[in-house]
Short mmCIF file of C-alpha atoms in Angstrom, two decimals:
data_model
loop_
_atom_site.label_atom_id
_atom_site.label_comp_id
_atom_site.label_asym_id
_atom_site.label_seq_id
_atom_site.Cartn_x
_atom_site.Cartn_y
_atom_site.Cartn_z
CA MET F 1 -12.68 17.09 4.01
CA LYS F 2 -15.27 18.19 6.61
CA ARG F 3 -16.62 14.64 7.05
CA TYR F 4 -13.10 13.36 7.71
CA LEU F 5 -12.47 16.00 10.39
CA ILE F 6 -15.82 15.25 12.07
CA LEU F 7 -15.08 11.52 12.12
CA LEU F 8 -11.60 12.06 13.58
CA ARG F 9 -13.02 14.38 16.24
CA ASN F 10 -15.66 11.84 17.25
CA GLU F 11 -13.39 8.78 17.16
CA PRO F 12 -10.32 9.22 19.42
CA LEU F 13 -9.00 5.73 18.68
CA LEU F 14 -9.14 6.37 14.94
CA ARG F 15 -7.37 9.69 15.55
CA ARG F 16 -4.47 8.00 17.37
CA LEU F 17 -4.25 5.19 14.81
CA SER F 18 -4.15 7.77 12.03
CA LEU F 19 -1.27 9.64 13.69
CA ILE F 20 0.66 6.38 14.11
CA GLN F 21 0.04 5.50 10.49
CA LEU F 22 1.11 8.95 9.29
CA LEU F 23 4.50 8.71 11.00
CA ALA F 24 5.04 5.01 10.20
CA TYR F 25 4.28 5.45 6.51
CA PHE F 26 6.35 8.62 6.33
CA GLY F 27 9.27 6.67 7.78
CA ALA F 28 8.83 3.81 5.31
CA TRP F 29 8.84 6.05 2.23
CA PHE F 30 11.56 8.31 3.64
CA SER F 31 13.96 5.36 3.50
CA ASN F 32 12.90 4.28 0.02
CA VAL F 33 14.59 7.12 -1.86
CA ALA F 34 17.77 6.49 0.15
CA ILE F 35 17.66 2.78 -0.73
CA TYR F 36 17.16 3.34 -4.47
CA THR F 37 19.78 6.11 -4.53
CA LEU F 38 22.23 3.78 -2.77
CA LEU F 39 21.57 1.07 -5.38
CA ILE F 40 22.17 3.45 -8.28
CA GLN F 41 25.35 4.81 -6.62
CA MET F 42 26.63 1.24 -6.33
CA GLY F 43 25.94 0.66 -10.06
CA ALA F 44 22.99 -1.76 -9.63
CA ASP F 45 21.31 -2.91 -12.86
CA ALA F 46 17.60 -2.93 -13.69
CA THR F 47 17.12 -6.48 -12.40
CA THR F 48 18.59 -5.62 -8.98
CA ILE F 49 16.48 -2.46 -8.67
CA ALA F 50 13.35 -4.41 -9.61
CA LEU F 51 14.21 -7.17 -7.11
CA VAL F 52 14.53 -4.64 -4.26
CA ALA F 53 11.19 -3.12 -5.31
CA ALA F 54 9.65 -6.61 -5.24
CA LEU F 55 11.10 -7.23 -1.76
CA HIS F 56 8.90 -4.38 -0.52
CA PHE F 57 5.87 -6.58 -1.34
CA LEU F 58 6.97 -10.21 -0.96
CA PRO F 59 7.08 -10.37 2.88
CA GLY F 60 3.35 -9.71 3.08
CA VAL F 61 2.75 -12.58 0.67
CA PHE F 62 4.62 -15.17 2.73
CA GLN F 63 3.45 -14.09 6.18
CA ALA F 64 -0.25 -13.59 5.39
CA PRO F 65 -1.55 -17.10 6.26
CA LEU F 66 0.06 -16.93 9.71
CA SER F 67 -0.53 -13.21 10.30
CA GLY F 68 -4.25 -13.57 9.63
CA VAL F 69 -4.59 -16.09 12.45
CA ILE F 70 -2.40 -13.98 14.74
CA LEU F 71 -4.60 -10.93 14.10
CA ASP F 72 -7.68 -12.84 15.22
CA ARG F 73 -5.96 -14.07 18.42
CA ILE F 74 -3.38 -11.54 19.69
CA HIS F 75 -4.19 -8.00 20.82
CA PRO F 76 -3.25 -5.39 18.17
CA LYS F 77 -1.38 -3.14 20.63
CA ARG F 78 1.15 -5.87 21.43
CA LEU F 79 1.65 -6.52 17.74
CA MET F 80 2.18 -2.83 16.91
CA ILE F 81 4.89 -2.46 19.60
CA LEU F 82 6.79 -5.56 18.44
CA LEU F 83 6.60 -4.63 14.75
CA THR F 84 7.83 -1.07 15.39
CA LEU F 85 10.86 -2.41 17.28
CA ILE F 86 11.72 -4.58 14.27
CA GLU F 87 11.44 -1.57 11.93
CA ILE F 88 13.81 0.48 14.14
CA PHE F 89 16.43 -2.30 14.20
CA CYS F 90 16.33 -2.92 10.43
CA THR F 91 16.42 0.79 9.52
CA LEU F 92 19.53 1.38 11.65
CA SER F 93 21.18 -1.74 10.21
CA LEU F 94 20.82 -0.40 6.64
CA ILE F 95 23.61 2.07 7.46
CA SER F 96 26.15 -0.77 7.27
CA VAL F 97 25.42 -1.46 3.57
CA ASP F 98 28.00 0.48 1.53
CA ASN F 99 29.10 -1.74 -1.39
CA VAL F 100 27.76 -4.27 -3.90
CA GLY F 101 29.23 -7.13 -1.90
CA MET F 102 26.72 -6.38 0.87
CA LEU F 103 23.64 -6.50 -1.35
CA TRP F 104 22.62 -9.75 0.37
CA LEU F 105 22.32 -7.86 3.67
CA LEU F 106 20.27 -5.13 1.98
CA TYR F 107 17.89 -7.78 0.62
CA VAL F 108 17.48 -9.38 4.06
CA LEU F 109 16.92 -6.07 5.87
CA VAL F 110 14.44 -4.75 3.31
CA PHE F 111 12.55 -8.06 3.41
CA ILE F 112 12.27 -8.13 7.22
CA ARG F 113 11.58 -4.39 7.53
CA MET F 114 8.83 -4.37 4.92
CA GLY F 115 7.39 -7.55 6.42
CA ALA F 116 6.98 -5.69 9.69
CA ALA F 117 5.60 -2.62 7.90
CA SER F 118 3.00 -4.60 5.91
CA PHE F 119 1.98 -6.54 9.04
CA HIS F 120 1.61 -3.22 10.91
CA PHE F 121 -0.67 -1.97 8.14
CA THR F 122 -2.75 -5.16 8.21
CA VAL F 123 -3.14 -4.82 12.00
CA GLU F 124 -4.70 -1.38 11.57
CA MET F 125 -6.88 -2.29 8.58
CA SER F 126 -8.30 -5.37 10.34
CA LEU F 127 -8.99 -3.21 13.41
CA LEU F 128 -11.06 -0.58 11.57
CA PRO F 129 -14.11 -2.78 10.79
CA ARG F 130 -14.18 -3.79 14.46
CA ILE F 131 -14.72 -0.19 15.57
CA LEU F 132 -16.54 1.37 12.57
CA GLU F 133 -19.08 0.39 9.92
CA GLY F 134 -20.90 1.66 6.81
CA LYS F 135 -20.00 5.12 5.54
CA ASP F 136 -17.82 5.75 8.60
CA LEU F 137 -15.73 2.73 7.65
CA GLN F 138 -15.46 3.96 4.05
CA ALA F 139 -14.40 7.40 5.30
CA ALA F 140 -11.83 5.83 7.65
CA ASN F 141 -10.35 3.84 4.75
CA GLU F 142 -10.21 7.04 2.71
CA ILE F 143 -8.48 8.83 5.61
CA HIS F 144 -5.89 6.09 5.79
CA SER F 145 -5.35 6.18 2.04
CA ILE F 146 -4.93 9.98 2.22
CA ILE F 147 -2.46 9.52 5.09
CA TRP F 148 -0.57 6.98 2.99
CA SER F 149 -0.50 9.50 0.15
CA LEU F 150 0.62 12.40 2.35
CA SER F 151 3.36 10.24 3.83
CA TYR F 152 4.32 9.15 0.34
CA THR F 153 4.39 12.76 -0.90
CA PHE F 154 6.45 14.31 1.89
CA GLY F 155 8.46 11.17 2.58
CA MET F 156 9.64 10.88 -1.02
CA ALA F 157 10.11 14.61 -1.60
CA LEU F 158 11.93 15.37 1.67
CA SER F 159 14.02 12.22 1.46
CA GLY F 160 15.13 13.20 -2.03
CA LEU F 161 16.33 16.54 -0.64
CA VAL F 162 17.94 15.02 2.47
CA VAL F 163 19.79 12.37 0.46
CA TYR F 164 20.93 15.02 -2.02
CA TRP F 165 22.14 17.41 0.72
CA VAL F 166 23.53 15.20 3.50
CA GLY F 167 23.62 11.64 2.19
CA VAL F 168 22.06 8.22 2.62
CA THR F 169 23.30 7.52 6.16
CA THR F 170 21.65 10.62 7.65
CA ALA F 171 18.38 9.67 5.96
CA PHE F 172 18.42 6.26 7.67
CA LEU F 173 19.21 7.82 11.08
CA LEU F 174 16.35 10.33 10.79
CA ASP F 175 14.04 7.52 9.72
CA ALA F 176 14.87 5.43 12.78
CA GLY F 177 14.09 8.46 14.96
CA LEU F 178 10.59 8.63 13.48
CA PHE F 179 9.96 5.01 14.38
CA VAL F 180 10.98 5.72 17.98
CA ILE F 181 8.11 8.24 18.11
CA VAL F 182 5.77 5.63 16.62
CA LEU F 183 6.88 3.20 19.34
CA PHE F 184 5.90 5.68 22.07
CA LEU F 185 2.49 6.31 20.49
CA ALA F 186 1.82 2.58 20.14
CA TYR F 187 2.85 1.95 23.75
CA THR F 188 0.43 4.59 25.09
CA ILE F 189 -2.58 3.79 22.88
CA LYS F 190 -5.75 2.29 24.41
CA ILE F 191 -7.53 -0.30 22.28
CA GLU F 192 -10.59 -1.87 23.92
CA ILE F 193 -11.73 -4.76 21.76
CA GLU F 194 -12.50 -8.41 22.45
CA LEU F 195 -10.84 -11.12 20.40
CA SER F 196 -12.00 -14.68 20.08
CA GLN F 197 -10.98 -16.72 23.12
CA ASN F 198 -11.56 -20.17 21.61
CA GLY F 199 -8.70 -22.64 21.68
CA THR F 200 -8.85 -23.54 17.99
CA LYS F 201 -5.44 -24.44 16.60
CA MET F 202 -3.82 -22.11 14.07
CA MET F 203 -3.91 -24.62 11.20
CA VAL F 204 -7.61 -25.21 11.82
CA MET F 205 -8.26 -21.45 11.80
CA MET F 206 -6.41 -21.15 8.48
CA ARG F 207 -8.53 -23.92 6.96
CA GLU F 208 -11.69 -22.30 8.33
CA ALA F 209 -10.78 -19.03 6.59
CA PHE F 210 -10.17 -20.75 3.23
CA THR F 211 -13.44 -22.64 3.62
CA TYR F 212 -15.27 -19.39 4.34
CA ILE F 213 -13.76 -17.67 1.28
CA ARG F 214 -14.60 -20.65 -0.96
CA ALA F 215 -18.19 -20.67 0.32
CA ASN F 216 -18.56 -16.95 -0.37
CA PRO F 217 -17.38 -16.34 -3.97
CA ILE F 218 -18.15 -12.62 -3.77
CA VAL F 219 -15.36 -12.37 -1.18
CA TYR F 220 -12.65 -13.85 -3.40
CA HIS F 221 -13.83 -11.88 -6.43
CA LEU F 222 -13.51 -8.68 -4.40
CA ILE F 223 -10.04 -9.81 -3.25
CA ILE F 224 -9.00 -10.23 -6.90
CA LEU F 225 -10.53 -6.89 -7.86
CA HIS F 226 -8.65 -5.10 -5.08
CA ALA F 227 -5.43 -6.91 -6.00
CA ILE F 228 -5.55 -5.45 -9.51
CA ILE F 229 -4.78 -2.04 -7.96
CA GLY F 230 -1.36 -3.60 -7.27
CA PHE F 231 -0.55 -2.96 -10.94
CA THR F 232 0.13 0.65 -9.85
CA ALA F 233 3.33 -0.55 -8.08
CA PHE F 234 5.52 1.85 -10.05
CA ASP F 235 8.57 2.15 -7.76
CA ALA F 236 10.91 0.24 -10.08
CA LEU F 237 9.52 2.06 -13.12
CA VAL F 238 10.12 5.49 -11.53
CA ALA F 239 13.67 4.58 -10.48
CA LEU F 240 14.51 3.33 -13.98
CA ALA F 241 12.96 6.40 -15.63
CA ALA F 242 14.98 8.69 -13.34
CA LYS F 243 18.14 6.77 -14.22
CA HIS F 244 17.65 6.59 -18.01
CA TYR F 245 15.59 9.67 -18.93
CA TYR F 246 15.92 12.38 -16.28
CA SER F 247 19.49 12.08 -14.95
CA GLN F 248 20.70 14.61 -17.54
CA ILE F 249 18.51 17.38 -16.12
CA ILE F 250 18.15 16.49 -12.42
CA ALA F 251 19.93 14.40 -9.75
CA VAL F 252 18.59 10.84 -9.62
CA SER F 253 17.51 11.09 -5.96
CA LEU F 254 15.60 14.32 -6.67
CA GLY F 255 14.04 12.83 -9.80
CA ILE F 256 12.74 9.79 -7.90
CA GLY F 257 11.48 11.92 -5.03
CA LEU F 258 9.76 14.57 -7.15
CA LEU F 259 8.08 12.13 -9.53
CA ASN F 260 6.69 10.05 -6.68
CA ALA F 261 5.68 13.23 -4.85
CA ALA F 262 3.75 14.41 -7.92
CA ARG F 263 1.83 11.14 -8.04
CA ALA F 264 1.14 11.41 -4.32
CA VAL F 265 -0.36 14.89 -4.78
CA GLY F 266 -3.00 13.22 -6.93
CA LEU F 267 -3.37 10.45 -4.37
CA VAL F 268 -4.20 13.02 -1.69
CA ILE F 269 -6.59 15.13 -3.75
CA GLY F 270 -8.42 12.21 -5.38
CA PRO F 271 -10.54 10.91 -2.47
CA MET F 272 -11.42 14.45 -1.39
CA VAL F 273 -13.03 14.99 -4.80
CA LEU F 274 -14.23 11.47 -5.61
CA GLY F 275 -15.15 10.18 -2.13
CA HIS F 276 -18.75 11.49 -2.28
CA TRP F 277 -19.14 10.56 -5.95
CA ILE F 278 -17.99 6.94 -5.95
CA ASN F 279 -20.50 4.11 -5.60
CA ASN F 280 -20.93 0.57 -6.92
CA ARG F 281 -22.33 1.73 -10.26
CA ARG F 282 -19.54 4.23 -10.92
CA LEU F 283 -16.60 2.04 -9.88
CA GLY F 284 -16.27 0.58 -13.38
CA TRP F 285 -15.88 4.06 -14.88
CA LEU F 286 -13.17 4.85 -12.35
CA LEU F 287 -11.25 1.73 -13.42
CA LEU F 288 -11.37 2.97 -17.01
CA GLY F 289 -10.20 6.39 -15.81
CA GLU F 290 -7.14 4.73 -14.24
CA ALA F 291 -6.41 2.95 -17.52
CA LEU F 292 -6.51 6.21 -19.49
CA SER F 293 -4.31 8.09 -17.02
CA ILE F 294 -1.61 5.38 -17.06
CA ILE F 295 -1.72 5.21 -20.87
CA PHE F 296 -1.22 9.01 -20.96
CA TRP F 297 1.85 8.60 -18.73
CA ALA F 298 3.16 5.90 -21.10
CA LEU F 299 3.06 8.38 -23.97
CA VAL F 300 5.06 11.08 -22.13
CA ILE F 301 7.29 9.07 -19.76
CA ASP F 302 10.53 10.20 -21.42
CA ASN F 303 9.70 13.84 -20.63
CA PHE F 304 10.30 14.69 -16.95
CA TYR F 305 7.89 17.63 -16.74
CA LEU F 306 5.02 15.94 -18.58
CA SER F 307 5.63 12.82 -16.47
CA MET F 308 5.06 14.97 -13.39
CA VAL F 309 1.67 16.01 -14.78
CA ALA F 310 0.79 12.44 -15.77
CA SER F 311 1.78 11.17 -12.33
CA VAL F 312 -0.73 13.52 -10.71
CA THR F 313 -3.54 12.20 -12.94
CA VAL F 314 -2.58 8.58 -12.18
CA GLY F 315 -2.59 9.22 -8.43
CA PHE F 316 -5.88 11.14 -8.58
CA VAL F 317 -7.77 7.93 -9.38
CA THR F 318 -5.68 5.34 -7.54
CA THR F 319 -6.49 6.23 -3.92
CA THR F 320 -10.25 6.10 -4.38
CA LEU F 321 -9.98 2.79 -6.25
CA TRP F 322 -7.90 1.34 -3.44
CA SER F 323 -10.08 2.57 -0.56
CA TYR F 324 -13.44 1.76 -2.18
CA THR F 325 -12.52 -1.80 -3.21
CA TYR F 326 -11.04 -2.37 0.26
CA THR F 327 -14.24 -1.13 1.89
CA LEU F 328 -16.36 -3.36 -0.36
CA LEU F 329 -14.37 -6.37 0.82
CA GLN F 330 -14.67 -5.40 4.50
CA HIS F 331 -18.39 -4.76 4.03
CA HIS F 332 -18.99 -8.24 2.56
CA THR F 333 -16.85 -10.14 5.13
CA HIS F 334 -18.22 -11.62 8.37
CA SER F 335 -16.67 -10.09 11.49
CA ASP F 336 -15.36 -13.49 12.71
CA TYR F 337 -13.00 -13.59 9.72
CA TYR F 338 -11.84 -9.96 9.48
CA GLY F 339 -8.22 -10.62 10.44
CA ARG F 340 -7.74 -13.66 8.22
CA VAL F 341 -9.60 -12.36 5.17
CA ILE F 342 -7.84 -8.98 5.32
CA ALA F 343 -4.47 -10.75 5.68
CA TYR F 344 -5.16 -13.02 2.69
CA ASN F 345 -6.37 -10.01 0.73
CA ASP F 346 -3.12 -8.19 1.50
CA MET F 347 -1.20 -11.34 0.53
CA ILE F 348 -2.73 -11.33 -2.96
CA PHE F 349 -2.40 -7.55 -3.31
CA LEU F 350 1.27 -7.55 -2.29
CA GLY F 351 1.91 -10.60 -4.48
CA VAL F 352 0.63 -8.65 -7.47
CA GLY F 353 2.82 -5.69 -6.49
CA ALA F 354 5.88 -7.96 -6.29
CA PHE F 355 5.02 -9.56 -9.64
CA VAL F 356 4.65 -6.16 -11.30
CA SER F 357 7.99 -4.96 -9.89
CA LEU F 358 9.78 -8.07 -11.17
CA LEU F 359 7.96 -7.83 -14.51
CA ILE F 360 9.14 -4.24 -14.98
CA GLY F 361 12.75 -5.26 -14.34
CA TYR F 362 12.50 -8.35 -16.58
CA LEU F 363 10.96 -6.47 -19.51
CA ALA F 364 13.47 -3.62 -19.13
CA THR F 365 16.33 -6.15 -19.20
CA LEU F 366 14.90 -7.63 -22.41
CA GLY F 367 15.05 -4.16 -23.97
CA VAL F 368 11.34 -3.33 -23.86
CA SER F 369 10.94 0.44 -23.61
CA LEU F 370 9.63 1.95 -20.39
CA SER F 371 6.84 3.52 -22.43
CA MET F 372 5.64 0.11 -23.63
CA ILE F 373 5.91 -1.36 -20.13
CA THR F 374 3.73 1.47 -18.78
CA LEU F 375 1.24 0.94 -21.61
CA ILE F 376 0.94 -2.74 -20.66
CA LEU F 377 0.22 -1.81 -17.03
CA GLY F 378 -2.44 0.67 -18.11
CA SER F 379 -4.22 -1.87 -20.32
CA VAL F 380 -4.74 -4.15 -17.31
CA PHE F 381 -7.29 -1.68 -15.93
CA VAL F 382 -9.41 -1.98 -19.09
CA PHE F 383 -9.74 -5.69 -18.33
CA ALA F 384 -10.40 -4.81 -14.67
CA ALA F 385 -13.39 -2.67 -15.70
CA LEU F 386 -14.80 -5.58 -17.73
CA TYR F 387 -14.18 -7.97 -14.83
CA TYR F 388 -16.03 -5.67 -12.41
CA ARG F 389 -18.95 -5.44 -14.84
CA TRP F 390 -19.13 -9.25 -14.82
CA ILE F 391 -19.05 -9.31 -11.00
CA ARG F 392 -22.03 -6.94 -10.82
CA GLN F 393 -23.96 -9.09 -13.29
CA MET F 394 -23.26 -12.33 -11.39
CA TYR F 395 -23.58 -11.14 -7.77
CA GLU F 396 -25.63 -8.64 -5.83
CA LEU F 397 -23.21 -6.13 -4.29
CA GLU F 398 -24.51 -4.26 -1.28
CA GLU F 399 -24.09 -0.50 -1.36
CA ILE F 400 -21.89 0.88 1.42
CA GLY F 401 -23.80 2.80 4.06
#
């Protein structure tokens, strides 16, 4: 924790970006419980819930080729202001959805809103390697993953209580208010970086990025490795578990909020404990640790209290996996391609998250138990550990720092 505080004290731009991210992520997750609660109140089936979960990831997939070029050509401050305005508009518009007949509007608003949110995230993550490097960059990624986890924890937990006490509409109004604060912070931030001033056309820049990735196989292998962390996209699984297993002992909104909050506790603690320990040699063991923790959750998913414990263990490993694989990719990418490579990386990562969400809904509709679905997701990380071992044998990975 001390190294994070020192870095934030010495880097004022990182400090402001972190505050913006804290509030923006909090706002994003604060609305999620309200959205899933609204769906369950309207009698939505497993397929609909899974589709909405997938819509949280799909926008980043479709916009990545264009957003990568934009990131390398347009100043990040202008992008952050525009994207925050979009999030405010979409969040307020969600209030008008009150019956199944308006599901189409919910789909559209979630798609646009999460597109802006994922683009906002990519803006910040492509900015970090321009202002930091080495261990400072790794620590900054860990800070941002901790912020994501804190926002996830309090956003889910407090939203569950707010929705339970005062309803979905109030949750959306409060959420829009948070984004107004984010807008003010983005408007007043000072970001002094130089972007490329060449007049290369966007399509040419896209082709250049694909050519660069093809010519550097270690880059696309690290993109795939990072994308595997997308198999921890459990939103649909948590909502279905709350609906089918826990609704007899706790309100659905509280069940969703508390289970996600428990996982986020692990997400926050994990990098504080594992941040100093993790390196290239130990990453494979951490992938196996994720597999075991998810398999444990699969065995106890029908028990609310044991699921809370299992969720903490799952989250404990996830954050460090996410931040370290992200840092490896940044570390092995040339600075001229930061924006495009990070955008394409997020495209693959979010595509995996969308696929997993849809897979959960599809398997649940076929009658596959939630325990078996969770077991399948956990087994993926066993293959990920073997894949990473192959990467280390085939390529020379540079240590961070």
